[in-house]
Coordinates of C-alpha atoms and ligand atoms in Angstrom, one line a residue:
X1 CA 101.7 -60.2 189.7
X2 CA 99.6 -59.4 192.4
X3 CA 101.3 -57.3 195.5
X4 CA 100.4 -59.9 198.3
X5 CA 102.2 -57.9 201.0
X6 CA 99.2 -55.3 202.1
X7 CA 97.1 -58.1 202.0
X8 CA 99.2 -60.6 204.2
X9 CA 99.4 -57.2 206.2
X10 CA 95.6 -57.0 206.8
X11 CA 95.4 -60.8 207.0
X12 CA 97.8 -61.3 209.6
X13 CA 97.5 -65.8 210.3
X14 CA 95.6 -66.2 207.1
X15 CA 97.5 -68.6 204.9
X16 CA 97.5 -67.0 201.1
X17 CA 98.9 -68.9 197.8
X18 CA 98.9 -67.0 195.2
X19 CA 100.0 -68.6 191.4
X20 CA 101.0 -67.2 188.0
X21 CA 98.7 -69.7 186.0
X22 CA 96.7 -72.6 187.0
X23 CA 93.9 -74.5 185.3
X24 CA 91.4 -73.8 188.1
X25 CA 91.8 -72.4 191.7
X26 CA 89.1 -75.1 192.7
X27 CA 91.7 -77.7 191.8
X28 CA 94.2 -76.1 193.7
X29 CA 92.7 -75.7 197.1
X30 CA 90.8 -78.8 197.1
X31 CA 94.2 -80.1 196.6
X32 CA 95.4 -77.7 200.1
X33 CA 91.9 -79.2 201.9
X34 CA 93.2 -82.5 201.2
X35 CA 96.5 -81.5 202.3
X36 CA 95.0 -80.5 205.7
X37 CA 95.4 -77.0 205.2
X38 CA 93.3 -74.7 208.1
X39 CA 90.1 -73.0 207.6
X40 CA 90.4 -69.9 205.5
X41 CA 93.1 -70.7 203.0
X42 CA 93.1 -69.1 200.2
X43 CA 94.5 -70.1 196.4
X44 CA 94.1 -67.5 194.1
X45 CA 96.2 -67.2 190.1
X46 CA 96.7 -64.4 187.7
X47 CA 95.5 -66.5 185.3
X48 CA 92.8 -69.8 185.2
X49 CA 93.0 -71.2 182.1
X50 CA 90.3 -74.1 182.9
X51 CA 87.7 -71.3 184.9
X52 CA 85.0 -73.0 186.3
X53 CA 81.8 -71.3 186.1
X54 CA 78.8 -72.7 187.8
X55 CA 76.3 -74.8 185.8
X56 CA 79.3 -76.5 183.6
X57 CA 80.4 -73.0 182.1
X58 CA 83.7 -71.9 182.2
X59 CA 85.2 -68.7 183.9
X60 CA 87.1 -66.4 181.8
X61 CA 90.3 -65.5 183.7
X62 CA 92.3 -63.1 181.4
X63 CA 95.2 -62.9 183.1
X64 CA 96.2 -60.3 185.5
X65 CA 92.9 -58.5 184.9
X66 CA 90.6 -59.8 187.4
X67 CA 90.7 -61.6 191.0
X68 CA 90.2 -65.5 190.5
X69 CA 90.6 -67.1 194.2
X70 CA 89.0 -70.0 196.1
X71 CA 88.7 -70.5 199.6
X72 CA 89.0 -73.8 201.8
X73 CA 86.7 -73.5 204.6
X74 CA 86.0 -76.2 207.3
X75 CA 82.9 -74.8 209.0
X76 CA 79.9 -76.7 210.7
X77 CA 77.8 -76.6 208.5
X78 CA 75.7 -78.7 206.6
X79 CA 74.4 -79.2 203.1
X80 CA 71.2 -77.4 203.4
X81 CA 73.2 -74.5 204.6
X82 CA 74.6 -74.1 201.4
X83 CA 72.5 -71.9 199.7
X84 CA 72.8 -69.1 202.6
X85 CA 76.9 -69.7 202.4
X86 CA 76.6 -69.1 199.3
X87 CA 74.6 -66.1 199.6
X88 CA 77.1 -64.9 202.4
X89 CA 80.1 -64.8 199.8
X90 CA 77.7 -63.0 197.6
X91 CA 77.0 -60.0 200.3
X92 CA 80.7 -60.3 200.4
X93 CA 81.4 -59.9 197.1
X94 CA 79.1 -57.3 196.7
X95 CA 80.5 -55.0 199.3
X96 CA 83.8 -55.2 198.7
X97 CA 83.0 -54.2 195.4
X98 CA 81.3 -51.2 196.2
X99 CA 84.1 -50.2 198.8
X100 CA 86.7 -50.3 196.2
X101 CA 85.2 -49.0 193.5
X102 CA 82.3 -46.6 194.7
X103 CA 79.7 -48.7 192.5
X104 CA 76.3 -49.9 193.9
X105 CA 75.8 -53.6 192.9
X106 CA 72.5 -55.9 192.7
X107 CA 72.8 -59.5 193.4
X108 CA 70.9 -62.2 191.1
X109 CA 69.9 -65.4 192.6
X110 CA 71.8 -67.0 194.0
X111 CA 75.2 -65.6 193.6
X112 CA 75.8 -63.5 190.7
X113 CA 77.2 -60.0 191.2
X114 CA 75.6 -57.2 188.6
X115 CA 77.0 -54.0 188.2
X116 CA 74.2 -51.9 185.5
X117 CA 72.5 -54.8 185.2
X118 CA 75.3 -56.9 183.8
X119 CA 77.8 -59.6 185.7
X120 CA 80.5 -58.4 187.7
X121 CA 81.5 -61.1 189.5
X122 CA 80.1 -64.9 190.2
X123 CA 80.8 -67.5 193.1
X124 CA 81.2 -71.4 192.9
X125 CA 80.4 -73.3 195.9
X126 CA 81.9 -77.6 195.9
X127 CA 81.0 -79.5 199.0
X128 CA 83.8 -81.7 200.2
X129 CA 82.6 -83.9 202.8
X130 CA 81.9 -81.5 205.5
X131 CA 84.4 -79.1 204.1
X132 CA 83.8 -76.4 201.4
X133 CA 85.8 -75.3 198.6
X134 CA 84.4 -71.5 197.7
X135 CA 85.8 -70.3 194.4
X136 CA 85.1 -66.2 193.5
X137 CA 85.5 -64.6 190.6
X138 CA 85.7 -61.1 190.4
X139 CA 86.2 -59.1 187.3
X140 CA 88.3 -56.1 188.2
X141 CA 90.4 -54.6 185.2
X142 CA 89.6 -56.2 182.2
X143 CA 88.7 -53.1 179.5
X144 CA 86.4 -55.4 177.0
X145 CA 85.1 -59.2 177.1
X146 CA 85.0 -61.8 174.4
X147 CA 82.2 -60.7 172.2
X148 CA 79.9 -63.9 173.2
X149 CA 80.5 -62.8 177.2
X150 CA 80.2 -59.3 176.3
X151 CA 76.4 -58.1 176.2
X152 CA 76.5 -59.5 179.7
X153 CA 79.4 -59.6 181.3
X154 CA 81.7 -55.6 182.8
X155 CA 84.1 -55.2 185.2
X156 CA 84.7 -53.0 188.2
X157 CA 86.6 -51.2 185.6
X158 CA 84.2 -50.9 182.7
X159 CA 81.8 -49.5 185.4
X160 CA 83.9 -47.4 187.1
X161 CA 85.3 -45.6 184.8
X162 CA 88.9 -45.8 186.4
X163 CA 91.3 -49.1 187.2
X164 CA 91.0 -50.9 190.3
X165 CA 93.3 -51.7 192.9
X166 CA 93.0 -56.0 193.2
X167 CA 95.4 -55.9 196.2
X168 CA 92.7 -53.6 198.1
X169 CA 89.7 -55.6 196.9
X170 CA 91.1 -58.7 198.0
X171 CA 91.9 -57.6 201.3
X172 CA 88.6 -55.8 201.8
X173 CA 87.0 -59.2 200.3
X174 CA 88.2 -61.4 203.0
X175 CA 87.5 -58.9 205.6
X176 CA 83.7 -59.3 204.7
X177 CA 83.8 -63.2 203.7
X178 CA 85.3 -63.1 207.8
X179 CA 81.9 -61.0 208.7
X180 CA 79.5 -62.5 206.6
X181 CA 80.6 -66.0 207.6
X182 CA 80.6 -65.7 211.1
X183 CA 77.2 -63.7 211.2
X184 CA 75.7 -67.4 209.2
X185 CA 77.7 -69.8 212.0
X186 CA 76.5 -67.6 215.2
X187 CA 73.1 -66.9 213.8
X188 CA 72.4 -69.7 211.0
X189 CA 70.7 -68.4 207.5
X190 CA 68.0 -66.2 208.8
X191 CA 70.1 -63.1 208.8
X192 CA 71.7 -63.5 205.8
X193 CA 68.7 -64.6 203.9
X194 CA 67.0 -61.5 205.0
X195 CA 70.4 -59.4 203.8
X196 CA 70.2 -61.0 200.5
X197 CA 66.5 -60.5 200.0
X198 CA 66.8 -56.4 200.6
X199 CA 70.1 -55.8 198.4
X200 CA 69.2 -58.5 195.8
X201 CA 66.0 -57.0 192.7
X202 CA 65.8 -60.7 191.8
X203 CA 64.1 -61.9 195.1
X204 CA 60.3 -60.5 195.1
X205 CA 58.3 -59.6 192.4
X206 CA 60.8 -59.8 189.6
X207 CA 59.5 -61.7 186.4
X208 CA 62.1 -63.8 185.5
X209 CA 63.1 -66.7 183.1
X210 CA 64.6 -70.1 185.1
X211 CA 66.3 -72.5 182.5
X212 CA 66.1 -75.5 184.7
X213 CA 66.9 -78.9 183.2
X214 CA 66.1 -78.1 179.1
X215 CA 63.0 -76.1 180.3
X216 CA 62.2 -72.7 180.2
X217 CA 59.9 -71.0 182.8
X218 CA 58.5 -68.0 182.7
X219 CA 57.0 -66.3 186.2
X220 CA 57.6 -63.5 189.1
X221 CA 60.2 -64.4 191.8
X222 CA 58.5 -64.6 195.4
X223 CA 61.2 -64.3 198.6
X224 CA 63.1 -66.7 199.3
X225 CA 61.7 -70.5 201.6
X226 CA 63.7 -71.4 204.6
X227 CA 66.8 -72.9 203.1
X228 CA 67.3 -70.1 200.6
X229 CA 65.9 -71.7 197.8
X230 CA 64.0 -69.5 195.4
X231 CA 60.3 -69.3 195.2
X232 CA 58.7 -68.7 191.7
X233 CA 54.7 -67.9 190.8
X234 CA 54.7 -69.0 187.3
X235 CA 52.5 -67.3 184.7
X236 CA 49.8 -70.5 185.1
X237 CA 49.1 -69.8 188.6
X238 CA 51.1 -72.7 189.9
X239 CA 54.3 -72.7 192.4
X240 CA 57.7 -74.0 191.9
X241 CA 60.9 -73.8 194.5
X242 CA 63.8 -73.2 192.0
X243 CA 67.0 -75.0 193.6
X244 CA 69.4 -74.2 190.9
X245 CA 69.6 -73.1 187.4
X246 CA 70.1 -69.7 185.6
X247 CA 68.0 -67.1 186.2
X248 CA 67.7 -64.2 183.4
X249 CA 65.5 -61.4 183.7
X250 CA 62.1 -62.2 181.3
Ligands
LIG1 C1 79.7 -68.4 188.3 O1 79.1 -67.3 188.4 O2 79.4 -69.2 187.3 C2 80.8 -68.8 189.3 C3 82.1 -68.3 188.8 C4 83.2 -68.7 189.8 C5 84.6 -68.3 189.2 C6 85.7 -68.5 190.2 S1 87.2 -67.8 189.7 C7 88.0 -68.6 191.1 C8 87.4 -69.9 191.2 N1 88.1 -70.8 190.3 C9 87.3 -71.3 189.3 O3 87.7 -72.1 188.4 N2 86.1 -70.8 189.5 C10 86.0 -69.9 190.6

């Protein structure tokens, strides 16, 4: 089990539930919002065994291997900010993860984590009325994945080459969520829009494959609009602003 005390050590105030097995962390701390818990919560297991992923995929949580956490926050926003909150836990993730394990990571619209060009870690974002449930997903230890994850998916681990403290990348990772979080409140998404862009590949001039609604399109990513949605030139000339779906290099 996780060693909670450095972190509640780090994270002084910071309320911090930590399970042996759960079916989602999602569930959980939607369950602590209802509850009335404060801004900042967090619910994290050892073990998921209902992982959400985003798009309807699950998360595999092996347990004890990786860090599978979600995090109430009541903030100001509102729904349009959500693709630069999302972004923010992405940064987030990202440099905790390089912190901890010395790696450098690239970050794939809009909020998966790549370390060599495969997934590291992935964030889920549920809006609750004005509320936000933030689930991330952070593979840390695991030495191999389940050979339909595995020509995509390594761990801070695999990548490494060494074992990774989760007690220390938990602690560094809600350090930076506290950053990232309050740059996007004080300044709104401009800043972290522009961070994303300059640490992400995927944002300009990357031709790409988006699987959006049973279709495939094929084009070059080209920055980001306002809101953080993704601009694509597709291979016919014409434009499209991608607001979700999985995006694979072409
Ligand atoms: C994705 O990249 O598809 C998002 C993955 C999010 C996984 C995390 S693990 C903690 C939290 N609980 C869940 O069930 N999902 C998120």
């Amino acid at each position: 089990m996780l060693d909670l005390a450095p972190v509640r050590a780090q994270q002084p105030g910071r309320r911090i539930v930590w399970l042996e097995s759960t079916g989602s962390t999602m569930a959980e701390a939607l369950k602590l919002l209802r509850e009335g818990c404060a801004s900042g919560t967090v619910v994290g297991a050892e073990e998921q065994t209902a992982g959400k992923g985003r798009l309807g995929r699950n998360w595999h949580s092996q347990r004890g291997a990786g860090l599978y956490a979600s995090l109430v926050l009541r903030t100001s926003l509102e729904g349009k900010d959500l693709p630069a909150l999302t972004m923010a836990l992405g940064l987030a993730a990202a440099e905790s993860i390089t912190a901890t394990a010395g790696v450098r990571c690239d970050l794939r619209w809009p909020n998966d984590v790549l370390l060599q060009g495969r997934k590291c870690a992935g964030i889920l974002t549920e809006l609750h009325g004005k509320d936000v449930v933030a689930g991330i997903g952070i593979n840390v230890n695991q030495s191999s994945f389940p050979a339909e994850l595995a020509p995509a998916a390594t761990s801070l681990r695999l990548a490494s080459g060494r074992s990774q403290s989760r007690e220390g990348l938990l602690a560094r990772l809600l350090e930076a969520v506290d950053a990232y979080l309050e740059l996007l409140t004080t300044h709104g998404p401009m800043p972290i829009l522009a961070l994303f862009s300059q640490a992400s590949s995927y944002v300009h001039g990357r031709r790409v494959v988006v699987d959006q609604e049973g279709e495939a399109l094929s084009g070059t990513t080209d920055g980001l609009d306002a809101c953080g949605f993704l601009r694509l030139r597709l291979d016919d000339g014409s434009r499209r602003l991608i607001l979700a779906g999985g995006v694979r290099p072409a």
